C-alpha cells in the first residue's frame, strides 16, 4: 500500500514526458518519454528506443525497500532487468525519505529514514503478540533460549494464526537471558552455536533477521561466531558491537558493509556513558552505516540519535507500571484506561516511528517542563 501511494504521488507531480532523472550514482541521465497505467518508457543518451519498465515491477521494488528498509543496487537487479534505470527511478522517488550511501565495494545502498521498532518480551505470551499485531506492530523479537524447548513449534503456529504471514521475527540467541539468570542464582543451559544455526535454517520462513551469538567483552569470539553463522546459515547475521569495546572494533564492522549493526551492552553502563558512546558512534559512522539499538527502552535516547531500528520490552510498562510511552518520555496512564489499552497505545506510538521520516530527533531542552503533564 505504501509503495502504491508513493509511486502514484510521484507520477502525479513529476512523472511527465521529458522529466529527467539520474542513475543512482548520479552520472547518466534517464528521460521519461511516456507513462501509462502499466509501463514507464525511459530513454538514455545512447538508447535508440525507450526501455519499458513495468509499473508493477517498480511498485514491487519500492515495496521491497519499505519492507527491508535497506537495499542495494545489486538486490534491485533481481527485480527488473533494467536495474540501472529502475534503481535511479527508485532513488528519485524515495530520496526525500531515504539516505544514499556508497559501500566499500562501490555499490550504492538506499536506507530508509525513520525508526523501525521491534517489540520484544513476547516469547511466552500469545496475547501480547496479538496486541502488537492489532495495534500496528509489524516485527517482533523472539528469544532462542525460550523457543528451543518448544518441540511442537507452537510459537510459529501462534504467529500464523494472528496474521503474521511473512518473515516477521528478529531472533535473539538469548545470551543476555542466561547472564541475568546466573545473576539470580539460576542455571540455564548454555547456547549451542550449532543448534542455534540449525534453528535459523529450519525456521527461515519466519525469521526476518537473526542476531549473532555475542559474548560481551570478547569481540574476537563474537566475530568468530558471526563468521560461522554466515557460513552455515547461508546469510549474514546482524553483528553486535558492545559499548564496552573499543570503537576500533566498530570501525572494522562498518568496513565490512553490513546492512545494519546492532549496538548492545548499553544496559550495563550508566545513562551518561551510553549517551557519550552513542554520540561518538553517530559522529564517526552515522553517514556510513545503519545502527540498531539493542534492548534500548529509554525513549529519550531513541529520539536523540538517528537509529535505523531498535528493540525493547519497555512497551510492556503499560501493564507493569501503567505508563504510556510518548516522544518525550513516559507518562502515567489516565484513570480508567485498561492495561490492554495502555499496551495498545504504546505499540501505536512506537510503531508510528517507522513513518516519521523527518524531525524524529528532538532537543528535549527546548520542551517546557510541564509538557509531560499536559500529555495526561
PDB file of C-alpha atoms in Angstrom, residues 105-340:
ATOM      1  CA  UNK A 105      32.964  -2.170  -2.928  1.00  0.00           C
ATOM      2  CA  UNK A 106      31.497   0.758  -4.847  1.00  0.00           C
ATOM      3  CA  UNK A 107      27.872  -0.305  -4.606  1.00  0.00           C
ATOM      4  CA  UNK A 108      25.079   2.018  -3.608  1.00  0.00           C
ATOM      5  CA  UNK A 109      22.910   1.460  -0.553  1.00  0.00           C
ATOM      6  CA  UNK A 110      19.489   3.019  -0.029  1.00  0.00           C
ATOM      7  CA  UNK A 111      18.395   3.189   3.625  1.00  0.00           C
ATOM      8  CA  UNK A 112      15.002   4.370   4.826  1.00  0.00           C
ATOM      9  CA  UNK A 113      14.818   7.158   7.366  1.00  0.00           C
ATOM     10  CA  UNK A 114      12.623   6.786  10.413  1.00  0.00           C
ATOM     11  CA  UNK A 115      12.980   4.083  13.048  1.00  0.00           C
ATOM     12  CA  UNK A 116      11.646   0.535  12.865  1.00  0.00           C
ATOM     13  CA  UNK A 117      10.657  -0.602  16.342  1.00  0.00           C
ATOM     14  CA  UNK A 118      10.758  -4.325  17.077  1.00  0.00           C
ATOM     15  CA  UNK A 119       8.654  -5.488  20.019  1.00  0.00           C
ATOM     16  CA  UNK A 120      10.414  -7.845  22.419  1.00  0.00           C
ATOM     17  CA  UNK A 121       9.338  -9.566  25.615  1.00  0.00           C
ATOM     18  CA  UNK A 122       6.674 -11.645  23.825  1.00  0.00           C
ATOM     19  CA  UNK A 123       8.319 -15.075  23.589  1.00  0.00           C
ATOM     20  CA  UNK A 124       5.912 -16.724  26.038  1.00  0.00           C
ATOM     21  CA  UNK A 125       2.712 -14.747  25.524  1.00  0.00           C
ATOM     22  CA  UNK A 126       0.433 -15.189  22.528  1.00  0.00           C
ATOM     23  CA  UNK A 127      -1.849 -12.495  23.910  1.00  0.00           C
ATOM     24  CA  UNK A 128       0.932  -9.902  23.887  1.00  0.00           C
ATOM     25  CA  UNK A 129       1.732 -10.784  20.285  1.00  0.00           C
ATOM     26  CA  UNK A 130      -1.957 -10.283  19.455  1.00  0.00           C
ATOM     27  CA  UNK A 131      -1.862  -6.786  20.979  1.00  0.00           C
ATOM     28  CA  UNK A 132       1.221  -5.940  18.911  1.00  0.00           C
ATOM     29  CA  UNK A 133      -0.460  -7.120  15.724  1.00  0.00           C
ATOM     30  CA  UNK A 134      -3.791  -5.404  16.353  1.00  0.00           C
ATOM     31  CA  UNK A 135      -2.121  -2.061  17.033  1.00  0.00           C
ATOM     32  CA  UNK A 136       0.126  -1.850  14.001  1.00  0.00           C
ATOM     33  CA  UNK A 137       3.295  -3.580  15.172  1.00  0.00           C
ATOM     34  CA  UNK A 138       4.890  -5.495  12.306  1.00  0.00           C
ATOM     35  CA  UNK A 139       8.032  -7.120  13.748  1.00  0.00           C
ATOM     36  CA  UNK A 140       8.730  -8.953  16.995  1.00  0.00           C
ATOM     37  CA  UNK A 141      11.888 -10.163  18.685  1.00  0.00           C
ATOM     38  CA  UNK A 142      11.904 -13.733  19.965  1.00  0.00           C
ATOM     39  CA  UNK A 143      14.464 -15.427  22.164  1.00  0.00           C
ATOM     40  CA  UNK A 144      16.044 -18.701  21.058  1.00  0.00           C
ATOM     41  CA  UNK A 145      16.648 -19.754  24.665  1.00  0.00           C
ATOM     42  CA  UNK A 146      12.897 -19.554  25.252  1.00  0.00           C
ATOM     43  CA  UNK A 147      11.925 -21.231  21.972  1.00  0.00           C
ATOM     44  CA  UNK A 148      14.352 -24.158  21.800  1.00  0.00           C
ATOM     45  CA  UNK A 149      12.270 -26.278  24.183  1.00  0.00           C
ATOM     46  CA  UNK A 150       9.099 -25.801  22.096  1.00  0.00           C
ATOM     47  CA  UNK A 151       9.272 -29.125  20.275  1.00  0.00           C
ATOM     48  CA  UNK A 152       5.924 -28.596  18.505  1.00  0.00           C
ATOM     49  CA  UNK A 153       6.845 -25.117  17.231  1.00  0.00           C
ATOM     50  CA  UNK A 154       3.641 -23.720  18.687  1.00  0.00           C
ATOM     51  CA  UNK A 155       5.211 -20.236  18.642  1.00  0.00           C
ATOM     52  CA  UNK A 156       5.162 -20.297  14.847  1.00  0.00           C
ATOM     53  CA  UNK A 157       1.577 -21.556  14.697  1.00  0.00           C
ATOM     54  CA  UNK A 158       0.574 -18.701  17.012  1.00  0.00           C
ATOM     55  CA  UNK A 159       2.142 -16.163  14.668  1.00  0.00           C
ATOM     56  CA  UNK A 160       0.359 -17.608  11.654  1.00  0.00           C
ATOM     57  CA  UNK A 161      -2.987 -17.616  13.460  1.00  0.00           C
ATOM     58  CA  UNK A 162      -2.524 -13.958  14.391  1.00  0.00           C
ATOM     59  CA  UNK A 163      -1.826 -12.929  10.804  1.00  0.00           C
ATOM     60  CA  UNK A 164       1.964 -12.744  10.787  1.00  0.00           C
ATOM     61  CA  UNK A 165       2.113 -14.498   7.409  1.00  0.00           C
ATOM     62  CA  UNK A 166       5.516 -13.069   6.452  1.00  0.00           C
ATOM     63  CA  UNK A 167       9.054 -13.040   7.814  1.00  0.00           C
ATOM     64  CA  UNK A 168       8.417 -11.008  10.957  1.00  0.00           C
ATOM     65  CA  UNK A 169      10.794 -12.466  13.573  1.00  0.00           C
ATOM     66  CA  UNK A 170      14.083 -10.991  14.692  1.00  0.00           C
ATOM     67  CA  UNK A 171      15.759 -13.861  16.521  1.00  0.00           C
ATOM     68  CA  UNK A 172      17.969 -13.211  19.543  1.00  0.00           C
ATOM     69  CA  UNK A 173      20.094 -16.150  20.722  1.00  0.00           C
ATOM     70  CA  UNK A 174      19.393 -15.167  24.348  1.00  0.00           C
ATOM     71  CA  UNK A 175      22.863 -14.763  25.838  1.00  0.00           C
ATOM     72  CA  UNK A 176      21.589 -11.889  27.992  1.00  0.00           C
ATOM     73  CA  UNK A 177      18.843 -14.134  29.402  1.00  0.00           C
ATOM     74  CA  UNK A 178      21.433 -16.656  30.562  1.00  0.00           C
ATOM     75  CA  UNK A 179      23.593 -13.957  32.180  1.00  0.00           C
ATOM     76  CA  UNK A 180      20.618 -12.455  34.022  1.00  0.00           C
ATOM     77  CA  UNK A 181      19.533 -15.899  35.245  1.00  0.00           C
ATOM     78  CA  UNK A 182      23.042 -16.596  36.569  1.00  0.00           C
ATOM     79  CA  UNK A 183      22.971 -13.307  38.483  1.00  0.00           C
ATOM     80  CA  UNK A 184      19.825 -14.554  40.223  1.00  0.00           C
ATOM     81  CA  UNK A 185      21.422 -17.893  41.051  1.00  0.00           C
ATOM     82  CA  UNK A 186      19.561 -19.810  38.348  1.00  0.00           C
ATOM     83  CA  UNK A 187      21.138 -22.109  35.789  1.00  0.00           C
ATOM     84  CA  UNK A 188      20.088 -22.126  32.143  1.00  0.00           C
ATOM     85  CA  UNK A 189      21.656 -24.486  29.642  1.00  0.00           C
ATOM     86  CA  UNK A 190      24.284 -22.641  27.554  1.00  0.00           C
ATOM     87  CA  UNK A 191      23.557 -21.833  23.918  1.00  0.00           C
ATOM     88  CA  UNK A 192      24.955 -24.318  21.444  1.00  0.00           C
ATOM     89  CA  UNK A 193      26.116 -22.449  18.349  1.00  0.00           C
ATOM     90  CA  UNK A 194      25.340 -25.355  16.015  1.00  0.00           C
ATOM     91  CA  UNK A 195      21.826 -25.722  17.407  1.00  0.00           C
ATOM     92  CA  UNK A 196      21.223 -22.006  17.006  1.00  0.00           C
ATOM     93  CA  UNK A 197      22.363 -22.150  13.378  1.00  0.00           C
ATOM     94  CA  UNK A 198      20.147 -25.167  12.701  1.00  0.00           C
ATOM     95  CA  UNK A 199      17.152 -23.363  14.238  1.00  0.00           C
ATOM     96  CA  UNK A 200      17.767 -20.338  11.983  1.00  0.00           C
ATOM     97  CA  UNK A 201      17.827 -22.585   8.909  1.00  0.00           C
ATOM     98  CA  UNK A 202      14.752 -24.600   9.898  1.00  0.00           C
ATOM     99  CA  UNK A 203      12.635 -21.522  10.546  1.00  0.00           C
ATOM    100  CA  UNK A 204      13.949 -19.296   7.765  1.00  0.00           C
ATOM    101  CA  UNK A 205      10.361 -18.854   6.531  1.00  0.00           C
ATOM    102  CA  UNK A 206       9.571 -16.824   9.676  1.00  0.00           C
ATOM    103  CA  UNK A 207      12.930 -15.269  10.567  1.00  0.00           C
ATOM    104  CA  UNK A 208      13.470 -11.843   9.045  1.00  0.00           C
ATOM    105  CA  UNK A 209      16.834 -11.292  10.744  1.00  0.00           C
ATOM    106  CA  UNK A 210      18.868 -13.127  13.351  1.00  0.00           C
ATOM    107  CA  UNK A 211      21.436 -11.718  15.727  1.00  0.00           C
ATOM    108  CA  UNK A 212      24.868 -13.184  16.121  1.00  0.00           C
ATOM    109  CA  UNK A 213      25.767 -15.101  19.281  1.00  0.00           C
ATOM    110  CA  UNK A 214      27.629 -12.372  21.130  1.00  0.00           C
ATOM    111  CA  UNK A 215      29.970 -12.541  24.114  1.00  0.00           C
ATOM    112  CA  UNK A 216      30.203  -9.246  25.995  1.00  0.00           C
ATOM    113  CA  UNK A 217      33.849  -8.279  26.490  1.00  0.00           C
ATOM    114  CA  UNK A 218      35.061 -10.803  23.902  1.00  0.00           C
ATOM    115  CA  UNK A 219      34.830  -9.276  20.418  1.00  0.00           C
ATOM    116  CA  UNK A 220      37.082 -11.935  18.883  1.00  0.00           C
ATOM    117  CA  UNK A 221      34.829 -14.846  19.883  1.00  0.00           C
ATOM    118  CA  UNK A 222      31.785 -12.814  18.852  1.00  0.00           C
ATOM    119  CA  UNK A 223      33.358 -12.263  15.433  1.00  0.00           C
ATOM    120  CA  UNK A 224      34.146 -15.975  15.018  1.00  0.00           C
ATOM    121  CA  UNK A 225      30.540 -16.795  15.884  1.00  0.00           C
ATOM    122  CA  UNK A 226      29.346 -14.284  13.301  1.00  0.00           C
ATOM    123  CA  UNK A 227      31.502 -15.782  10.554  1.00  0.00           C
ATOM    124  CA  UNK A 228      30.397 -19.309  11.482  1.00  0.00           C
ATOM    125  CA  UNK A 229      26.710 -18.387  11.347  1.00  0.00           C
ATOM    126  CA  UNK A 230      27.119 -16.652   7.996  1.00  0.00           C
ATOM    127  CA  UNK A 231      28.818 -19.703   6.526  1.00  0.00           C
ATOM    128  CA  UNK A 232      26.422 -22.325   7.949  1.00  0.00           C
ATOM    129  CA  UNK A 233      23.090 -20.488   7.711  1.00  0.00           C
ATOM    130  CA  UNK A 234      23.892 -19.015   4.313  1.00  0.00           C
ATOM    131  CA  UNK A 235      23.144 -15.387   5.132  1.00  0.00           C
ATOM    132  CA  UNK A 236      24.696 -12.780   7.360  1.00  0.00           C
ATOM    133  CA  UNK A 237      23.552 -12.468  10.959  1.00  0.00           C
ATOM    134  CA  UNK A 238      23.250  -8.986  12.413  1.00  0.00           C
ATOM    135  CA  UNK A 239      26.655  -8.348  14.049  1.00  0.00           C
ATOM    136  CA  UNK A 240      26.738  -6.840  17.537  1.00  0.00           C
ATOM    137  CA  UNK A 241      29.074  -4.179  18.842  1.00  0.00           C
ATOM    138  CA  UNK A 242      29.257  -3.776  22.619  1.00  0.00           C
ATOM    139  CA  UNK A 243      29.691  -0.284  24.019  1.00  0.00           C
ATOM    140  CA  UNK A 244      32.350  -1.710  26.359  1.00  0.00           C
ATOM    141  CA  UNK A 245      34.610  -2.394  23.355  1.00  0.00           C
ATOM    142  CA  UNK A 246      36.912  -0.027  21.509  1.00  0.00           C
ATOM    143  CA  UNK A 247      35.385   1.907  18.622  1.00  0.00           C
ATOM    144  CA  UNK A 248      38.168   0.418  16.502  1.00  0.00           C
ATOM    145  CA  UNK A 249      36.153  -2.820  16.644  1.00  0.00           C
ATOM    146  CA  UNK A 250      33.117  -0.966  15.309  1.00  0.00           C
ATOM    147  CA  UNK A 251      35.261   0.600  12.591  1.00  0.00           C
ATOM    148  CA  UNK A 252      36.089  -2.906  11.326  1.00  0.00           C
ATOM    149  CA  UNK A 253      32.400  -3.839  11.300  1.00  0.00           C
ATOM    150  CA  UNK A 254      31.482  -0.695   9.357  1.00  0.00           C
ATOM    151  CA  UNK A 255      34.161  -1.516   6.784  1.00  0.00           C
ATOM    152  CA  UNK A 256      32.521  -4.916   6.255  1.00  0.00           C
ATOM    153  CA  UNK A 257      29.425  -3.261   4.702  1.00  0.00           C
ATOM    154  CA  UNK A 258      26.696  -4.768   6.883  1.00  0.00           C
ATOM    155  CA  UNK A 259      23.167  -3.558   6.195  1.00  0.00           C
ATOM    156  CA  UNK A 260      22.726  -2.916   9.912  1.00  0.00           C
ATOM    157  CA  UNK A 261      24.903  -3.249  13.021  1.00  0.00           C
ATOM    158  CA  UNK A 262      23.399  -3.784  16.473  1.00  0.00           C
ATOM    159  CA  UNK A 263      24.717  -1.739  19.389  1.00  0.00           C
ATOM    160  CA  UNK A 264      24.469  -3.784  22.586  1.00  0.00           C
ATOM    161  CA  UNK A 265      25.690  -3.909  26.144  1.00  0.00           C
ATOM    162  CA  UNK A 266      24.387  -0.431  26.921  1.00  0.00           C
ATOM    163  CA  UNK A 267      22.197  -1.553  29.822  1.00  0.00           C
ATOM    164  CA  UNK A 268      25.375  -2.411  31.718  1.00  0.00           C
ATOM    165  CA  UNK A 269      26.684   1.167  31.720  1.00  0.00           C
ATOM    166  CA  UNK A 270      25.336   4.443  33.063  1.00  0.00           C
ATOM    167  CA  UNK A 271      22.936   6.569  31.035  1.00  0.00           C
ATOM    168  CA  UNK A 272      25.593   9.257  30.753  1.00  0.00           C
ATOM    169  CA  UNK A 273      28.125   6.763  29.395  1.00  0.00           C
ATOM    170  CA  UNK A 274      25.557   5.446  26.945  1.00  0.00           C
ATOM    171  CA  UNK A 275      24.849   8.933  25.660  1.00  0.00           C
ATOM    172  CA  UNK A 276      28.559   9.658  25.230  1.00  0.00           C
ATOM    173  CA  UNK A 277      29.207   6.437  23.307  1.00  0.00           C
ATOM    174  CA  UNK A 278      26.111   6.837  21.125  1.00  0.00           C
ATOM    175  CA  UNK A 279      27.060  10.413  20.274  1.00  0.00           C
ATOM    176  CA  UNK A 280      30.548   9.324  19.223  1.00  0.00           C
ATOM    177  CA  UNK A 281      29.200   6.387  17.194  1.00  0.00           C
ATOM    178  CA  UNK A 282      26.889   8.587  15.148  1.00  0.00           C
ATOM    179  CA  UNK A 283      29.505  11.320  14.801  1.00  0.00           C
ATOM    180  CA  UNK A 284      32.056   8.926  13.340  1.00  0.00           C
ATOM    181  CA  UNK A 285      29.918   6.399  11.487  1.00  0.00           C
ATOM    182  CA  UNK A 286      26.400   7.824  11.113  1.00  0.00           C
ATOM    183  CA  UNK A 287      26.773   8.517   7.386  1.00  0.00           C
ATOM    184  CA  UNK A 288      28.376   5.150   6.668  1.00  0.00           C
ATOM    185  CA  UNK A 289      26.238   2.582   8.485  1.00  0.00           C
ATOM    186  CA  UNK A 290      22.809   1.801   9.923  1.00  0.00           C
ATOM    187  CA  UNK A 291      22.586   1.074  13.637  1.00  0.00           C
ATOM    188  CA  UNK A 292      20.111  -0.957  15.666  1.00  0.00           C
ATOM    189  CA  UNK A 293      19.602  -0.073  19.336  1.00  0.00           C
ATOM    190  CA  UNK A 294      19.652  -3.457  21.043  1.00  0.00           C
ATOM    191  CA  UNK A 295      17.359  -3.607  24.077  1.00  0.00           C
ATOM    192  CA  UNK A 296      17.247   0.181  24.429  1.00  0.00           C
ATOM    193  CA  UNK A 297      13.986   1.040  26.171  1.00  0.00           C
ATOM    194  CA  UNK A 298      14.749   4.667  27.012  1.00  0.00           C
ATOM    195  CA  UNK A 299      12.611   6.807  24.713  1.00  0.00           C
ATOM    196  CA  UNK A 300      14.844   9.826  25.258  1.00  0.00           C
ATOM    197  CA  UNK A 301      17.903   8.024  23.893  1.00  0.00           C
ATOM    198  CA  UNK A 302      15.895   6.590  20.996  1.00  0.00           C
ATOM    199  CA  UNK A 303      14.762  10.045  19.952  1.00  0.00           C
ATOM    200  CA  UNK A 304      18.118  11.698  20.485  1.00  0.00           C
ATOM    201  CA  UNK A 305      20.011   9.761  17.789  1.00  0.00           C
ATOM    202  CA  UNK A 306      19.138   8.677  14.219  1.00  0.00           C
ATOM    203  CA  UNK A 307      18.747   4.951  14.877  1.00  0.00           C
ATOM    204  CA  UNK A 308      17.776   2.757  11.943  1.00  0.00           C
ATOM    205  CA  UNK A 309      15.886   0.323  14.187  1.00  0.00           C
ATOM    206  CA  UNK A 310      15.513  -0.635  17.824  1.00  0.00           C
ATOM    207  CA  UNK A 311      14.012  -3.286  20.070  1.00  0.00           C
ATOM    208  CA  UNK A 312      12.933  -3.303  23.705  1.00  0.00           C
ATOM    209  CA  UNK A 313      10.304  -4.721  26.029  1.00  0.00           C
ATOM    210  CA  UNK A 314       9.605  -1.350  27.684  1.00  0.00           C
ATOM    211  CA  UNK A 315       6.284  -1.109  25.827  1.00  0.00           C
ATOM    212  CA  UNK A 316       5.077  -3.687  28.380  1.00  0.00           C
ATOM    213  CA  UNK A 317       5.359  -0.999  31.069  1.00  0.00           C
ATOM    214  CA  UNK A 318       1.819  -0.091  30.085  1.00  0.00           C
ATOM    215  CA  UNK A 319       0.793  -3.132  32.081  1.00  0.00           C
ATOM    216  CA  UNK A 320       3.624  -3.407  34.612  1.00  0.00           C
ATOM    217  CA  UNK A 321       3.790   0.234  35.719  1.00  0.00           C
ATOM    218  CA  UNK A 322       0.726   1.670  33.942  1.00  0.00           C
ATOM    219  CA  UNK A 323       2.897   4.093  31.981  1.00  0.00           C
ATOM    220  CA  UNK A 324       2.351   5.363  28.461  1.00  0.00           C
ATOM    221  CA  UNK A 325       5.211   5.889  26.025  1.00  0.00           C
ATOM    222  CA  UNK A 326       5.434   9.339  24.438  1.00  0.00           C
ATOM    223  CA  UNK A 327       8.099  11.060  22.369  1.00  0.00           C
ATOM    224  CA  UNK A 328       9.242  12.932  25.460  1.00  0.00           C
ATOM    225  CA  UNK A 329       9.284  10.049  27.906  1.00  0.00           C
ATOM    226  CA  UNK A 330       6.842   8.010  29.947  1.00  0.00           C
ATOM    227  CA  UNK A 331       3.674   9.453  31.483  1.00  0.00           C
ATOM    228  CA  UNK A 332       1.106   7.861  33.769  1.00  0.00           C
ATOM    229  CA  UNK A 333      -1.892   6.222  32.120  1.00  0.00           C
ATOM    230  CA  UNK A 334      -5.164   8.023  32.908  1.00  0.00           C
ATOM    231  CA  UNK A 335      -7.563   6.520  35.393  1.00  0.00           C
ATOM    232  CA  UNK A 336      -9.961   4.155  33.672  1.00  0.00           C
ATOM    233  CA  UNK A 337      -7.555   3.044  30.936  1.00  0.00           C
ATOM    234  CA  UNK A 338      -7.154  -0.727  30.986  1.00  0.00           C
ATOM    235  CA  UNK A 339      -3.799  -2.454  30.812  1.00  0.00           C
ATOM    236  CA  UNK A 340      -4.548  -3.688  27.308  1.00  0.00           C
TER     237      UNK A 340
END
